[in-house]
Short mmCIF file of C-alpha atoms and ligand atoms in Angstrom, two decimals:
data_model
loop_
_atom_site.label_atom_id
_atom_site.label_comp_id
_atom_site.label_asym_id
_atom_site.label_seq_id
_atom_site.Cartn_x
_atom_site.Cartn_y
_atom_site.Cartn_z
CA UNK A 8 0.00 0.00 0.00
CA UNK A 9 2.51 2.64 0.92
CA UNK A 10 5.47 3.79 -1.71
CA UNK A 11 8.70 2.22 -1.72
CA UNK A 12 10.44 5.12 -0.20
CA UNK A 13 8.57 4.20 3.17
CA UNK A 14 10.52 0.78 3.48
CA UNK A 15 13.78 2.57 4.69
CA UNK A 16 11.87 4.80 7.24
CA UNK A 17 12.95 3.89 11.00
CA UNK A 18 11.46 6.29 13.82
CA UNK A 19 14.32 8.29 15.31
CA UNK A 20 15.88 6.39 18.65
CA UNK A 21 15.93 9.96 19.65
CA UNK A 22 12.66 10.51 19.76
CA UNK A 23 11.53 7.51 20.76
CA UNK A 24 13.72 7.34 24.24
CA UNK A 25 12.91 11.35 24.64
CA UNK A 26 9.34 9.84 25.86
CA UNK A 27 10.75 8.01 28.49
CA UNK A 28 13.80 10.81 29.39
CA UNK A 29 11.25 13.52 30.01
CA UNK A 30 9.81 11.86 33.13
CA UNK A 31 10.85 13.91 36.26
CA UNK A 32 12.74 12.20 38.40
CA UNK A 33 15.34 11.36 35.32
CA UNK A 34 18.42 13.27 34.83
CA UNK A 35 18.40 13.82 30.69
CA UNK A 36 21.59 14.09 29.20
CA UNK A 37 19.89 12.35 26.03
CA UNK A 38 17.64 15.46 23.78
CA UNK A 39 19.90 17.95 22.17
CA UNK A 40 18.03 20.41 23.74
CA UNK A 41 19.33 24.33 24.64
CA UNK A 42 18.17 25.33 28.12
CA UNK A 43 14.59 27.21 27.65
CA UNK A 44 15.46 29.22 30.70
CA UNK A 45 18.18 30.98 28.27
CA UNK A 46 15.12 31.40 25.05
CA UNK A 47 16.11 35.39 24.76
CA UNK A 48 12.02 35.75 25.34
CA UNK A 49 11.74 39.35 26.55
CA UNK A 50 13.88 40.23 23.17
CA UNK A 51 11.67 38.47 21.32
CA UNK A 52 8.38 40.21 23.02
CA UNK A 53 10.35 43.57 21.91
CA UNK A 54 10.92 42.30 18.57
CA UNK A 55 7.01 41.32 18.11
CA UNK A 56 5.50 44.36 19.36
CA UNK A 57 7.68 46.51 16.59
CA UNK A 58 6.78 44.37 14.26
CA UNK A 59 3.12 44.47 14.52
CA UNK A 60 3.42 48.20 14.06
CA UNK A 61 5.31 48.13 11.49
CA UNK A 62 3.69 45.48 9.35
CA UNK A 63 0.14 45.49 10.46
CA UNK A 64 -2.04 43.08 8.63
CA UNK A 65 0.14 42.07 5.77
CA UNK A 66 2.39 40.24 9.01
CA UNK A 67 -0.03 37.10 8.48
CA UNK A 68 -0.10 37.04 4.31
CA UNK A 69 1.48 35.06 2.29
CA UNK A 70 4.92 35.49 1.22
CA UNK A 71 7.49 34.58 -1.75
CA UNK A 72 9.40 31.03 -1.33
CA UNK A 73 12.81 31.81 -0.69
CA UNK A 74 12.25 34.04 2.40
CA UNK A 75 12.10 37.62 3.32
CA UNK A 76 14.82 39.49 1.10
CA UNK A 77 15.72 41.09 4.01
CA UNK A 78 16.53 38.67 5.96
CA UNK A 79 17.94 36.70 3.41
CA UNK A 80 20.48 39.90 2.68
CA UNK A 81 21.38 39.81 6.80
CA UNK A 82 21.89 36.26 6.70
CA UNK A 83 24.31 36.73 3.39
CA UNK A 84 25.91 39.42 5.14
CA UNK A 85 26.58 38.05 8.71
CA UNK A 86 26.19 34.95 9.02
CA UNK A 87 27.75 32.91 5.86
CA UNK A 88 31.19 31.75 6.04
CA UNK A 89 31.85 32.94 2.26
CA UNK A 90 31.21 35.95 0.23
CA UNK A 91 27.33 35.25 -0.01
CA UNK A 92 24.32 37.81 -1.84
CA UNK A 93 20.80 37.40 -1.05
CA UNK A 94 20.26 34.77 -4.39
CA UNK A 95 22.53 32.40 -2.69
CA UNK A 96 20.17 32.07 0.10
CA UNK A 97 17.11 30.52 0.59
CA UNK A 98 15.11 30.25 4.42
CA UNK A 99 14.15 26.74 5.38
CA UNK A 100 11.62 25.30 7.86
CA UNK A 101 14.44 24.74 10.64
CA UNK A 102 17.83 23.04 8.46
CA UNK A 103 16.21 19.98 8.74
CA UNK A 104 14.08 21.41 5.98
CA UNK A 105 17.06 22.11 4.52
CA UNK A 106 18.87 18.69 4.39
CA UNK A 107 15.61 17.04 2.80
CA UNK A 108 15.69 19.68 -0.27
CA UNK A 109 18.81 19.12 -1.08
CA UNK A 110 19.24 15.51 -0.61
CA UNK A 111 15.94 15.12 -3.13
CA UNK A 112 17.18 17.94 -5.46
CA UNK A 113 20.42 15.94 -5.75
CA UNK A 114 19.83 12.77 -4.92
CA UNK A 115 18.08 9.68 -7.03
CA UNK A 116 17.37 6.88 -5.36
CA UNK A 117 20.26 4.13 -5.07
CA UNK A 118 22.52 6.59 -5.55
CA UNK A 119 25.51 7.25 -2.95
CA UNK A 120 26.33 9.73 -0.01
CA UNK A 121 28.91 9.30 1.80
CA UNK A 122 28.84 10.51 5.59
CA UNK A 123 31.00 10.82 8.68
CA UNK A 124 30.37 7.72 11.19
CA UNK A 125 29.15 9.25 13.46
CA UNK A 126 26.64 11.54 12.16
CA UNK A 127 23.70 14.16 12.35
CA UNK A 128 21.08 11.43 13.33
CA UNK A 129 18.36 13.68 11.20
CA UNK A 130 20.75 13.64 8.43
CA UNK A 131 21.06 9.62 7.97
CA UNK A 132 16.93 9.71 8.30
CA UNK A 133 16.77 11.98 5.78
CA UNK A 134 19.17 10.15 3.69
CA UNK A 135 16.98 7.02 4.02
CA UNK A 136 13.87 8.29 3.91
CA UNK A 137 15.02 9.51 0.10
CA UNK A 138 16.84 5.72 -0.70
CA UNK A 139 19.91 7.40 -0.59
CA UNK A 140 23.02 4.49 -0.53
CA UNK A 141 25.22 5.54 2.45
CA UNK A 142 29.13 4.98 2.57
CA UNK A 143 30.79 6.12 6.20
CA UNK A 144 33.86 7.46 6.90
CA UNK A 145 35.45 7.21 9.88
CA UNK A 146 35.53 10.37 12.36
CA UNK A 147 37.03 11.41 15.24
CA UNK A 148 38.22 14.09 17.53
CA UNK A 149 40.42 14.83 14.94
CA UNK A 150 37.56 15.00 11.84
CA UNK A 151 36.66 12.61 9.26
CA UNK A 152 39.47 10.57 7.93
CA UNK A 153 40.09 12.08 4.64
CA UNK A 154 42.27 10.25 3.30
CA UNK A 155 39.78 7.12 3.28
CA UNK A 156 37.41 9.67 1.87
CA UNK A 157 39.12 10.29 -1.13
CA UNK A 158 40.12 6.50 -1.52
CA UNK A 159 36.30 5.96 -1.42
CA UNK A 160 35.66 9.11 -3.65
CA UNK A 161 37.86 7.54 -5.95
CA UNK A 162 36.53 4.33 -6.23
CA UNK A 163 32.40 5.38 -6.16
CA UNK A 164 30.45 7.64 -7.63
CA UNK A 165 29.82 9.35 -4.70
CA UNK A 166 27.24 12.22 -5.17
CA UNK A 167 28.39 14.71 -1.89
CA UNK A 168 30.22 13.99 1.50
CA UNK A 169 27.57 15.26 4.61
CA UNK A 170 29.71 16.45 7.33
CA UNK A 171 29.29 18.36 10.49
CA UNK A 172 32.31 21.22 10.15
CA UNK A 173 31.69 22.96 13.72
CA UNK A 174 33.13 21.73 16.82
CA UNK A 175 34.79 18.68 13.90
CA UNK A 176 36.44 20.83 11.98
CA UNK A 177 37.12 20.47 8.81
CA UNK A 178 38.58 23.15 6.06
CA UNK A 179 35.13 24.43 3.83
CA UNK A 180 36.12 23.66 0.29
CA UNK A 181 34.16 26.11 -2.45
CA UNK A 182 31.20 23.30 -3.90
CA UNK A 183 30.04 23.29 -0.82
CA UNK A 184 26.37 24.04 0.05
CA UNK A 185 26.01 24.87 3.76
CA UNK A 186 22.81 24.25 6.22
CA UNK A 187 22.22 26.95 9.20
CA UNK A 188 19.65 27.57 11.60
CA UNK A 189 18.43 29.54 14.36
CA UNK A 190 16.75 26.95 16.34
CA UNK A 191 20.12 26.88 18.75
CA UNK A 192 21.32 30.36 18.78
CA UNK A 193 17.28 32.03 19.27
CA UNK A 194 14.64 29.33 19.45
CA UNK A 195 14.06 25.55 17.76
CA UNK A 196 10.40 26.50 18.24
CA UNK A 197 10.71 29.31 15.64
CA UNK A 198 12.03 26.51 13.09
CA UNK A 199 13.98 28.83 11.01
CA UNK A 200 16.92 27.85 9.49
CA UNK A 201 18.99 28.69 5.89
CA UNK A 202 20.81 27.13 2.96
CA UNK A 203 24.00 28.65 1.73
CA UNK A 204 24.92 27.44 -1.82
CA UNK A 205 25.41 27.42 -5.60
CA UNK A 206 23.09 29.53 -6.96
CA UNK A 207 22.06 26.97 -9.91
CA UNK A 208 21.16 24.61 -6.84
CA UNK A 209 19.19 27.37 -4.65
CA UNK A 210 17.08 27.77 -7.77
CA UNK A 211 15.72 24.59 -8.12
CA UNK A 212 15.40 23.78 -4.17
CA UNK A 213 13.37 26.80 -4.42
CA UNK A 214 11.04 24.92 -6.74
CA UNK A 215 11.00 22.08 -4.13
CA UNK A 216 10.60 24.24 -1.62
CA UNK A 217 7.34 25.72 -3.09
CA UNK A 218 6.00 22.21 -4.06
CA UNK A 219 6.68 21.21 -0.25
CA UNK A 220 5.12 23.95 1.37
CA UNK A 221 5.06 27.35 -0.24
CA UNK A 222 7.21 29.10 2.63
CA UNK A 223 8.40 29.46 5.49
CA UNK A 224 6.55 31.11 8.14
CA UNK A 225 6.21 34.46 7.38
CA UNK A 226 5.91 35.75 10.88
CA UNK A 227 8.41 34.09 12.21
CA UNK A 228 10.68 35.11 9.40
CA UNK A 229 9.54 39.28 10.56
CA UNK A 230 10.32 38.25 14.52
CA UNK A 231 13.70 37.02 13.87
CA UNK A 232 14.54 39.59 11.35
CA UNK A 233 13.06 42.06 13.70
CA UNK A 234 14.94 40.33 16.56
CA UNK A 235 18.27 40.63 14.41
CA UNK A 236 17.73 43.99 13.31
CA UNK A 237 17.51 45.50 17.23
CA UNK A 238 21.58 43.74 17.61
CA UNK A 239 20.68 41.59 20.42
CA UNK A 240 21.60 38.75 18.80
CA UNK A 241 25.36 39.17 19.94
CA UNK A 242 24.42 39.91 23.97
CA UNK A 243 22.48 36.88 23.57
CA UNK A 244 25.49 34.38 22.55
CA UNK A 245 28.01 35.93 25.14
CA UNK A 246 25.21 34.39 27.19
CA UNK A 247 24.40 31.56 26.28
CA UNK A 248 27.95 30.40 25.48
CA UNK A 249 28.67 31.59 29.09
CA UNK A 250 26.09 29.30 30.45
CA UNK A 251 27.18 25.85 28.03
CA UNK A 252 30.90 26.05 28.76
CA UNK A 253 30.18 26.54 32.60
CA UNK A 254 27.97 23.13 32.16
CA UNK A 255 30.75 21.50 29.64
CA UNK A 256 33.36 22.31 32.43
CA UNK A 257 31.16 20.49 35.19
CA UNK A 258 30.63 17.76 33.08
CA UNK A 259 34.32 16.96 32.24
CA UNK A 260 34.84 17.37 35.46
CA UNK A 261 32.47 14.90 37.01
CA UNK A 262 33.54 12.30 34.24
CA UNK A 263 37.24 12.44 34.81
CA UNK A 264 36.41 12.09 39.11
CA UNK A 265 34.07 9.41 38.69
CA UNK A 266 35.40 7.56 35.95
CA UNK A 267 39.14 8.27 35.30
CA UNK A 268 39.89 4.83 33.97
CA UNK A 269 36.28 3.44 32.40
CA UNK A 270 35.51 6.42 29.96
CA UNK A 271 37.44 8.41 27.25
CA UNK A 272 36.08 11.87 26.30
CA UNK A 273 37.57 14.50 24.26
CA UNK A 274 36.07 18.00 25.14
CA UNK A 275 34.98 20.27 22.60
CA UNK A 276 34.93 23.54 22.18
CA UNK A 277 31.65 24.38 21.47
CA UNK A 278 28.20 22.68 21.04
CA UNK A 279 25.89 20.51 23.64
CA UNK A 280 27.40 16.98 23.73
CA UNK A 281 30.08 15.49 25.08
CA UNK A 282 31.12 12.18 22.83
CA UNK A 283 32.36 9.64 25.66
CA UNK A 284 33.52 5.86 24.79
CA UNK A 285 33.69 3.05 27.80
CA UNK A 286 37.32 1.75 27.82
CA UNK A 287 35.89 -1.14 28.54
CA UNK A 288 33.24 -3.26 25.76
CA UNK A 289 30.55 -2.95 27.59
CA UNK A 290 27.56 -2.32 25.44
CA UNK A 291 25.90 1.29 26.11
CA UNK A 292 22.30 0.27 24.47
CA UNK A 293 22.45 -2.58 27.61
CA UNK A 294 23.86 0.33 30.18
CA UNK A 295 21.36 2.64 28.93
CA UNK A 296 18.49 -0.02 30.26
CA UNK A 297 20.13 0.15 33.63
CA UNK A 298 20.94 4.14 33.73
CA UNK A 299 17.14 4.90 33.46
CA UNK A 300 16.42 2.36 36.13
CA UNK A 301 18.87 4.81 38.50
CA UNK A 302 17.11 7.84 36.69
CA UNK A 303 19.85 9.30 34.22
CA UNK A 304 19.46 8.86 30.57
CA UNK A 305 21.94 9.48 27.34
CA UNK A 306 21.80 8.26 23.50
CA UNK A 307 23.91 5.23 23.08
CA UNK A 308 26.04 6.02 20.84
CA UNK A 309 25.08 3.13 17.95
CA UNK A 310 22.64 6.03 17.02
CA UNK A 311 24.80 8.09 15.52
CA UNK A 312 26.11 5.23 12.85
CA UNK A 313 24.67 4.03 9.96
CA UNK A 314 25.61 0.35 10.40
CA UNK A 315 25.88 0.28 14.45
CA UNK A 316 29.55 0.52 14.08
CA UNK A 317 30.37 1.59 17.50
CA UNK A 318 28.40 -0.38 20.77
CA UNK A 319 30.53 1.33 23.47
CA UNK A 320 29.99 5.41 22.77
CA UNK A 321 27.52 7.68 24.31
CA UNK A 322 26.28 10.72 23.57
CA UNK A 323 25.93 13.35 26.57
CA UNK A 324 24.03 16.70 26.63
CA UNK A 325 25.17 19.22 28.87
CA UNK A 326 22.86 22.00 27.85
CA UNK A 327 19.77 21.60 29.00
CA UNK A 328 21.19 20.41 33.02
CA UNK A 329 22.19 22.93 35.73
CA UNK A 330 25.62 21.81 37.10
CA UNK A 331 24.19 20.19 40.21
CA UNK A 332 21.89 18.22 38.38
CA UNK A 333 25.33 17.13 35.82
CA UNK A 334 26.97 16.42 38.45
CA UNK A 335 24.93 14.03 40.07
CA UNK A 336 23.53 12.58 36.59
CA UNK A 337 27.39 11.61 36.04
CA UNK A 338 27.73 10.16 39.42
CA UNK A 339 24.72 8.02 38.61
CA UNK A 340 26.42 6.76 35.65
CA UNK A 341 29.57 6.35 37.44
CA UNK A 342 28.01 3.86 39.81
CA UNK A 343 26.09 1.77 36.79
CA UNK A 344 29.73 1.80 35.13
CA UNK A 345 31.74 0.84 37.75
CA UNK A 346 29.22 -1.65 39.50
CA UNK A 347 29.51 0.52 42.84
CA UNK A 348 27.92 3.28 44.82
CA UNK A 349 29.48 6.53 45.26
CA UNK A 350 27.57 8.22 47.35
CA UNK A 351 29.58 11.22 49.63
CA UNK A 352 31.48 12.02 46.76
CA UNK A 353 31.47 15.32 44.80
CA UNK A 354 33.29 16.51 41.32
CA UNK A 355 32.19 19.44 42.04
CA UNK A 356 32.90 22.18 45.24
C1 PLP B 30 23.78 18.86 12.64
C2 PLP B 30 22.34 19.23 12.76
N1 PLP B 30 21.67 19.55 11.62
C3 PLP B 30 20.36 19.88 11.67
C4 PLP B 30 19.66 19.93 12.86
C5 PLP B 30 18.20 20.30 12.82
O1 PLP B 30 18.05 21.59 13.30
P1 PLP B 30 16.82 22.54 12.95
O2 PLP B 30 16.14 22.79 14.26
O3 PLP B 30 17.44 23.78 12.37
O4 PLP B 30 15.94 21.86 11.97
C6 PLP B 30 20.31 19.62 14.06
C7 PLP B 30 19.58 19.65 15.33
O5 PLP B 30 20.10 19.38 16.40
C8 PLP B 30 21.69 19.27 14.01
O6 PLP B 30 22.37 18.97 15.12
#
């Protein structure tokens, strides 16, 4: 009954174990979520009452495909990593949005992507959802392993390499079409986000775009343009990047006291996660069974790979915790990983 491109569809772990992670007496390191308490809401009260004035009723009409020019022209102006004009632009419905245009404006089915193992969980639905044929490439702290990338480029007709440049850097090539979004740095409720790219590809995403759901919204597009245009964009990351590192720090913290030996982390420098491996074998899609039972959660990391590559990485949030609440979330995990109790002790003064 249903088309073929419904076979590859699997409901996102993610979601699936955010049902059980949002009960209250569980620590959640698992959602990707940024920390409500820091949604610059007061701004964005400001930023609605101007534009109400401003626009009146045409706020709620209909408007063209690729997004507001002017936002389009701030976005090409501040917040592209190469020379970019307005045309190179187009506004997506979060960059989620954006990764399904492009995948089905490039993409026929059976034909190959390669992607960094680990990866953009969305990303590898999207990828199935359109019958893409995934190769991986090993990653680590270090980036992807290019030189088995361009073995592999070499050898397949691979269509484009999906990577995740910040916080895994890797050099930005020209070819390159880039995926932003202003669900972390204002609000994911907003779900606003922004390709950056060859203009011969923006064109025809545009036509995808309007086949897939004319625009997007147009009042959101004025608040956040509104909310741009008043400059407190900049306040706003001092702050929240104030907040994230002081929650990164407790988190390496509590990881290296309670589990010198039995985890490897690298920290990053920016983000919400912290990528941690068990030295040991131990499987962390059987540890996660046992870490709600003591009320802490995380996303194993077999998530984040195409094939289940890895059985022994986790995924941890740090965001959306207050440092107590990391610390002790940790500890929990500690005494799961190391099969003991460690109650009285504290990574943090
Ligand atoms: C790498 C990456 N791409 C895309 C997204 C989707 O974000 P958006 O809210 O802009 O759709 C996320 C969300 O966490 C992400 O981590």
């Amino acid at each position: 009954m249903f088309a073929q491109r419904t076979k590859n569809l699997n409901s996102s772990f993610i979601r699936d174990i955010l049902a059980v992670t949002q009960q209250p007496h569980i620590i959640s390191f698992a959602g990707g979520l940024p920390d409500p308490q820091l949604f610059p809401v007061h701004e964005l009260q400001q930023a609605a009452q101007l534009m109400h004035h401003i626009q009146g009723n045409a706020l709620y009409q209909y408007s063209e495909t690729a997004g507001l020019l002017p936002l389009r022209a701030y976005v090409a102006q501040s917040l592209t990593v190469a020379d970019s004009q307005p045309d190179d632009i187009i506004i997506t419905t979060g960059s989620q949005q954006g990764l399904d245009l492009i995948v089905r404006c490039l993409i026929d089915p059976g034909q190959k992507v390669a992607a960094e193992a680990p990866t953009y969980l969305g990303a590898l639905q999207v990828l199935r959802a359109n019958q893409a044929e995934l190769v991986t490439i090993p990653s680590d702290d270090q980036g992807p392993d290019l030189n088995a990338l361009e073995e592999i480029v070499k050898q397949e007709p691979i269509r484009f390499f999906y990577t995740v440049t910040d916080f895994q850097h890797t050099l930005m090539p020209h070819r390159v079409i880039h995926f932003g979004s202003f669900s972390k740095v204002i609000a994911p409720a907003l779900r606003l986000g922004w390709i950056n790219g060859p203009r011969e590809v923006i064109k025809v995403v545009e036509k995808l775009k309007q086949a897939a759901d004319l625009h997007s919204s147009g009042y959101d597009q004025h608040l956040v343009l509104h909310y741009l245009q008043s400059g407190a964009l900049l306040p706003h990351l001092d702050t929240i990047c104030t907040a994230y590192s002081r929650r990164l720090e407790a988190m390496a913290t509590a990881l290296t006291a309670y589990m010198p030996d039995q985890i490897q982390f690298t920290k990053p420098e920016g983000g919400m996660f912290i990528w941690a491996t068990l030295t040991s074998n131990e499987s962390t899609m059987t540890l996660f069974q046992s870490a709600i039972e003591q009320g802490v959660a995380f996303v194993p990391g077999e998530a984040f790979y195409a094939f289940s590559e890895s059985h022994n990485s986790m995924r941890l949030n740090f965001s959306n915790s207050h440092v107590d609440l990391i610390n002790e979330g940790v500890k929990r995990l500690a005494s799961l990983v190391n099969g003991e109790r460690l109650e009285g002790r504290s990574a943090i003064g």
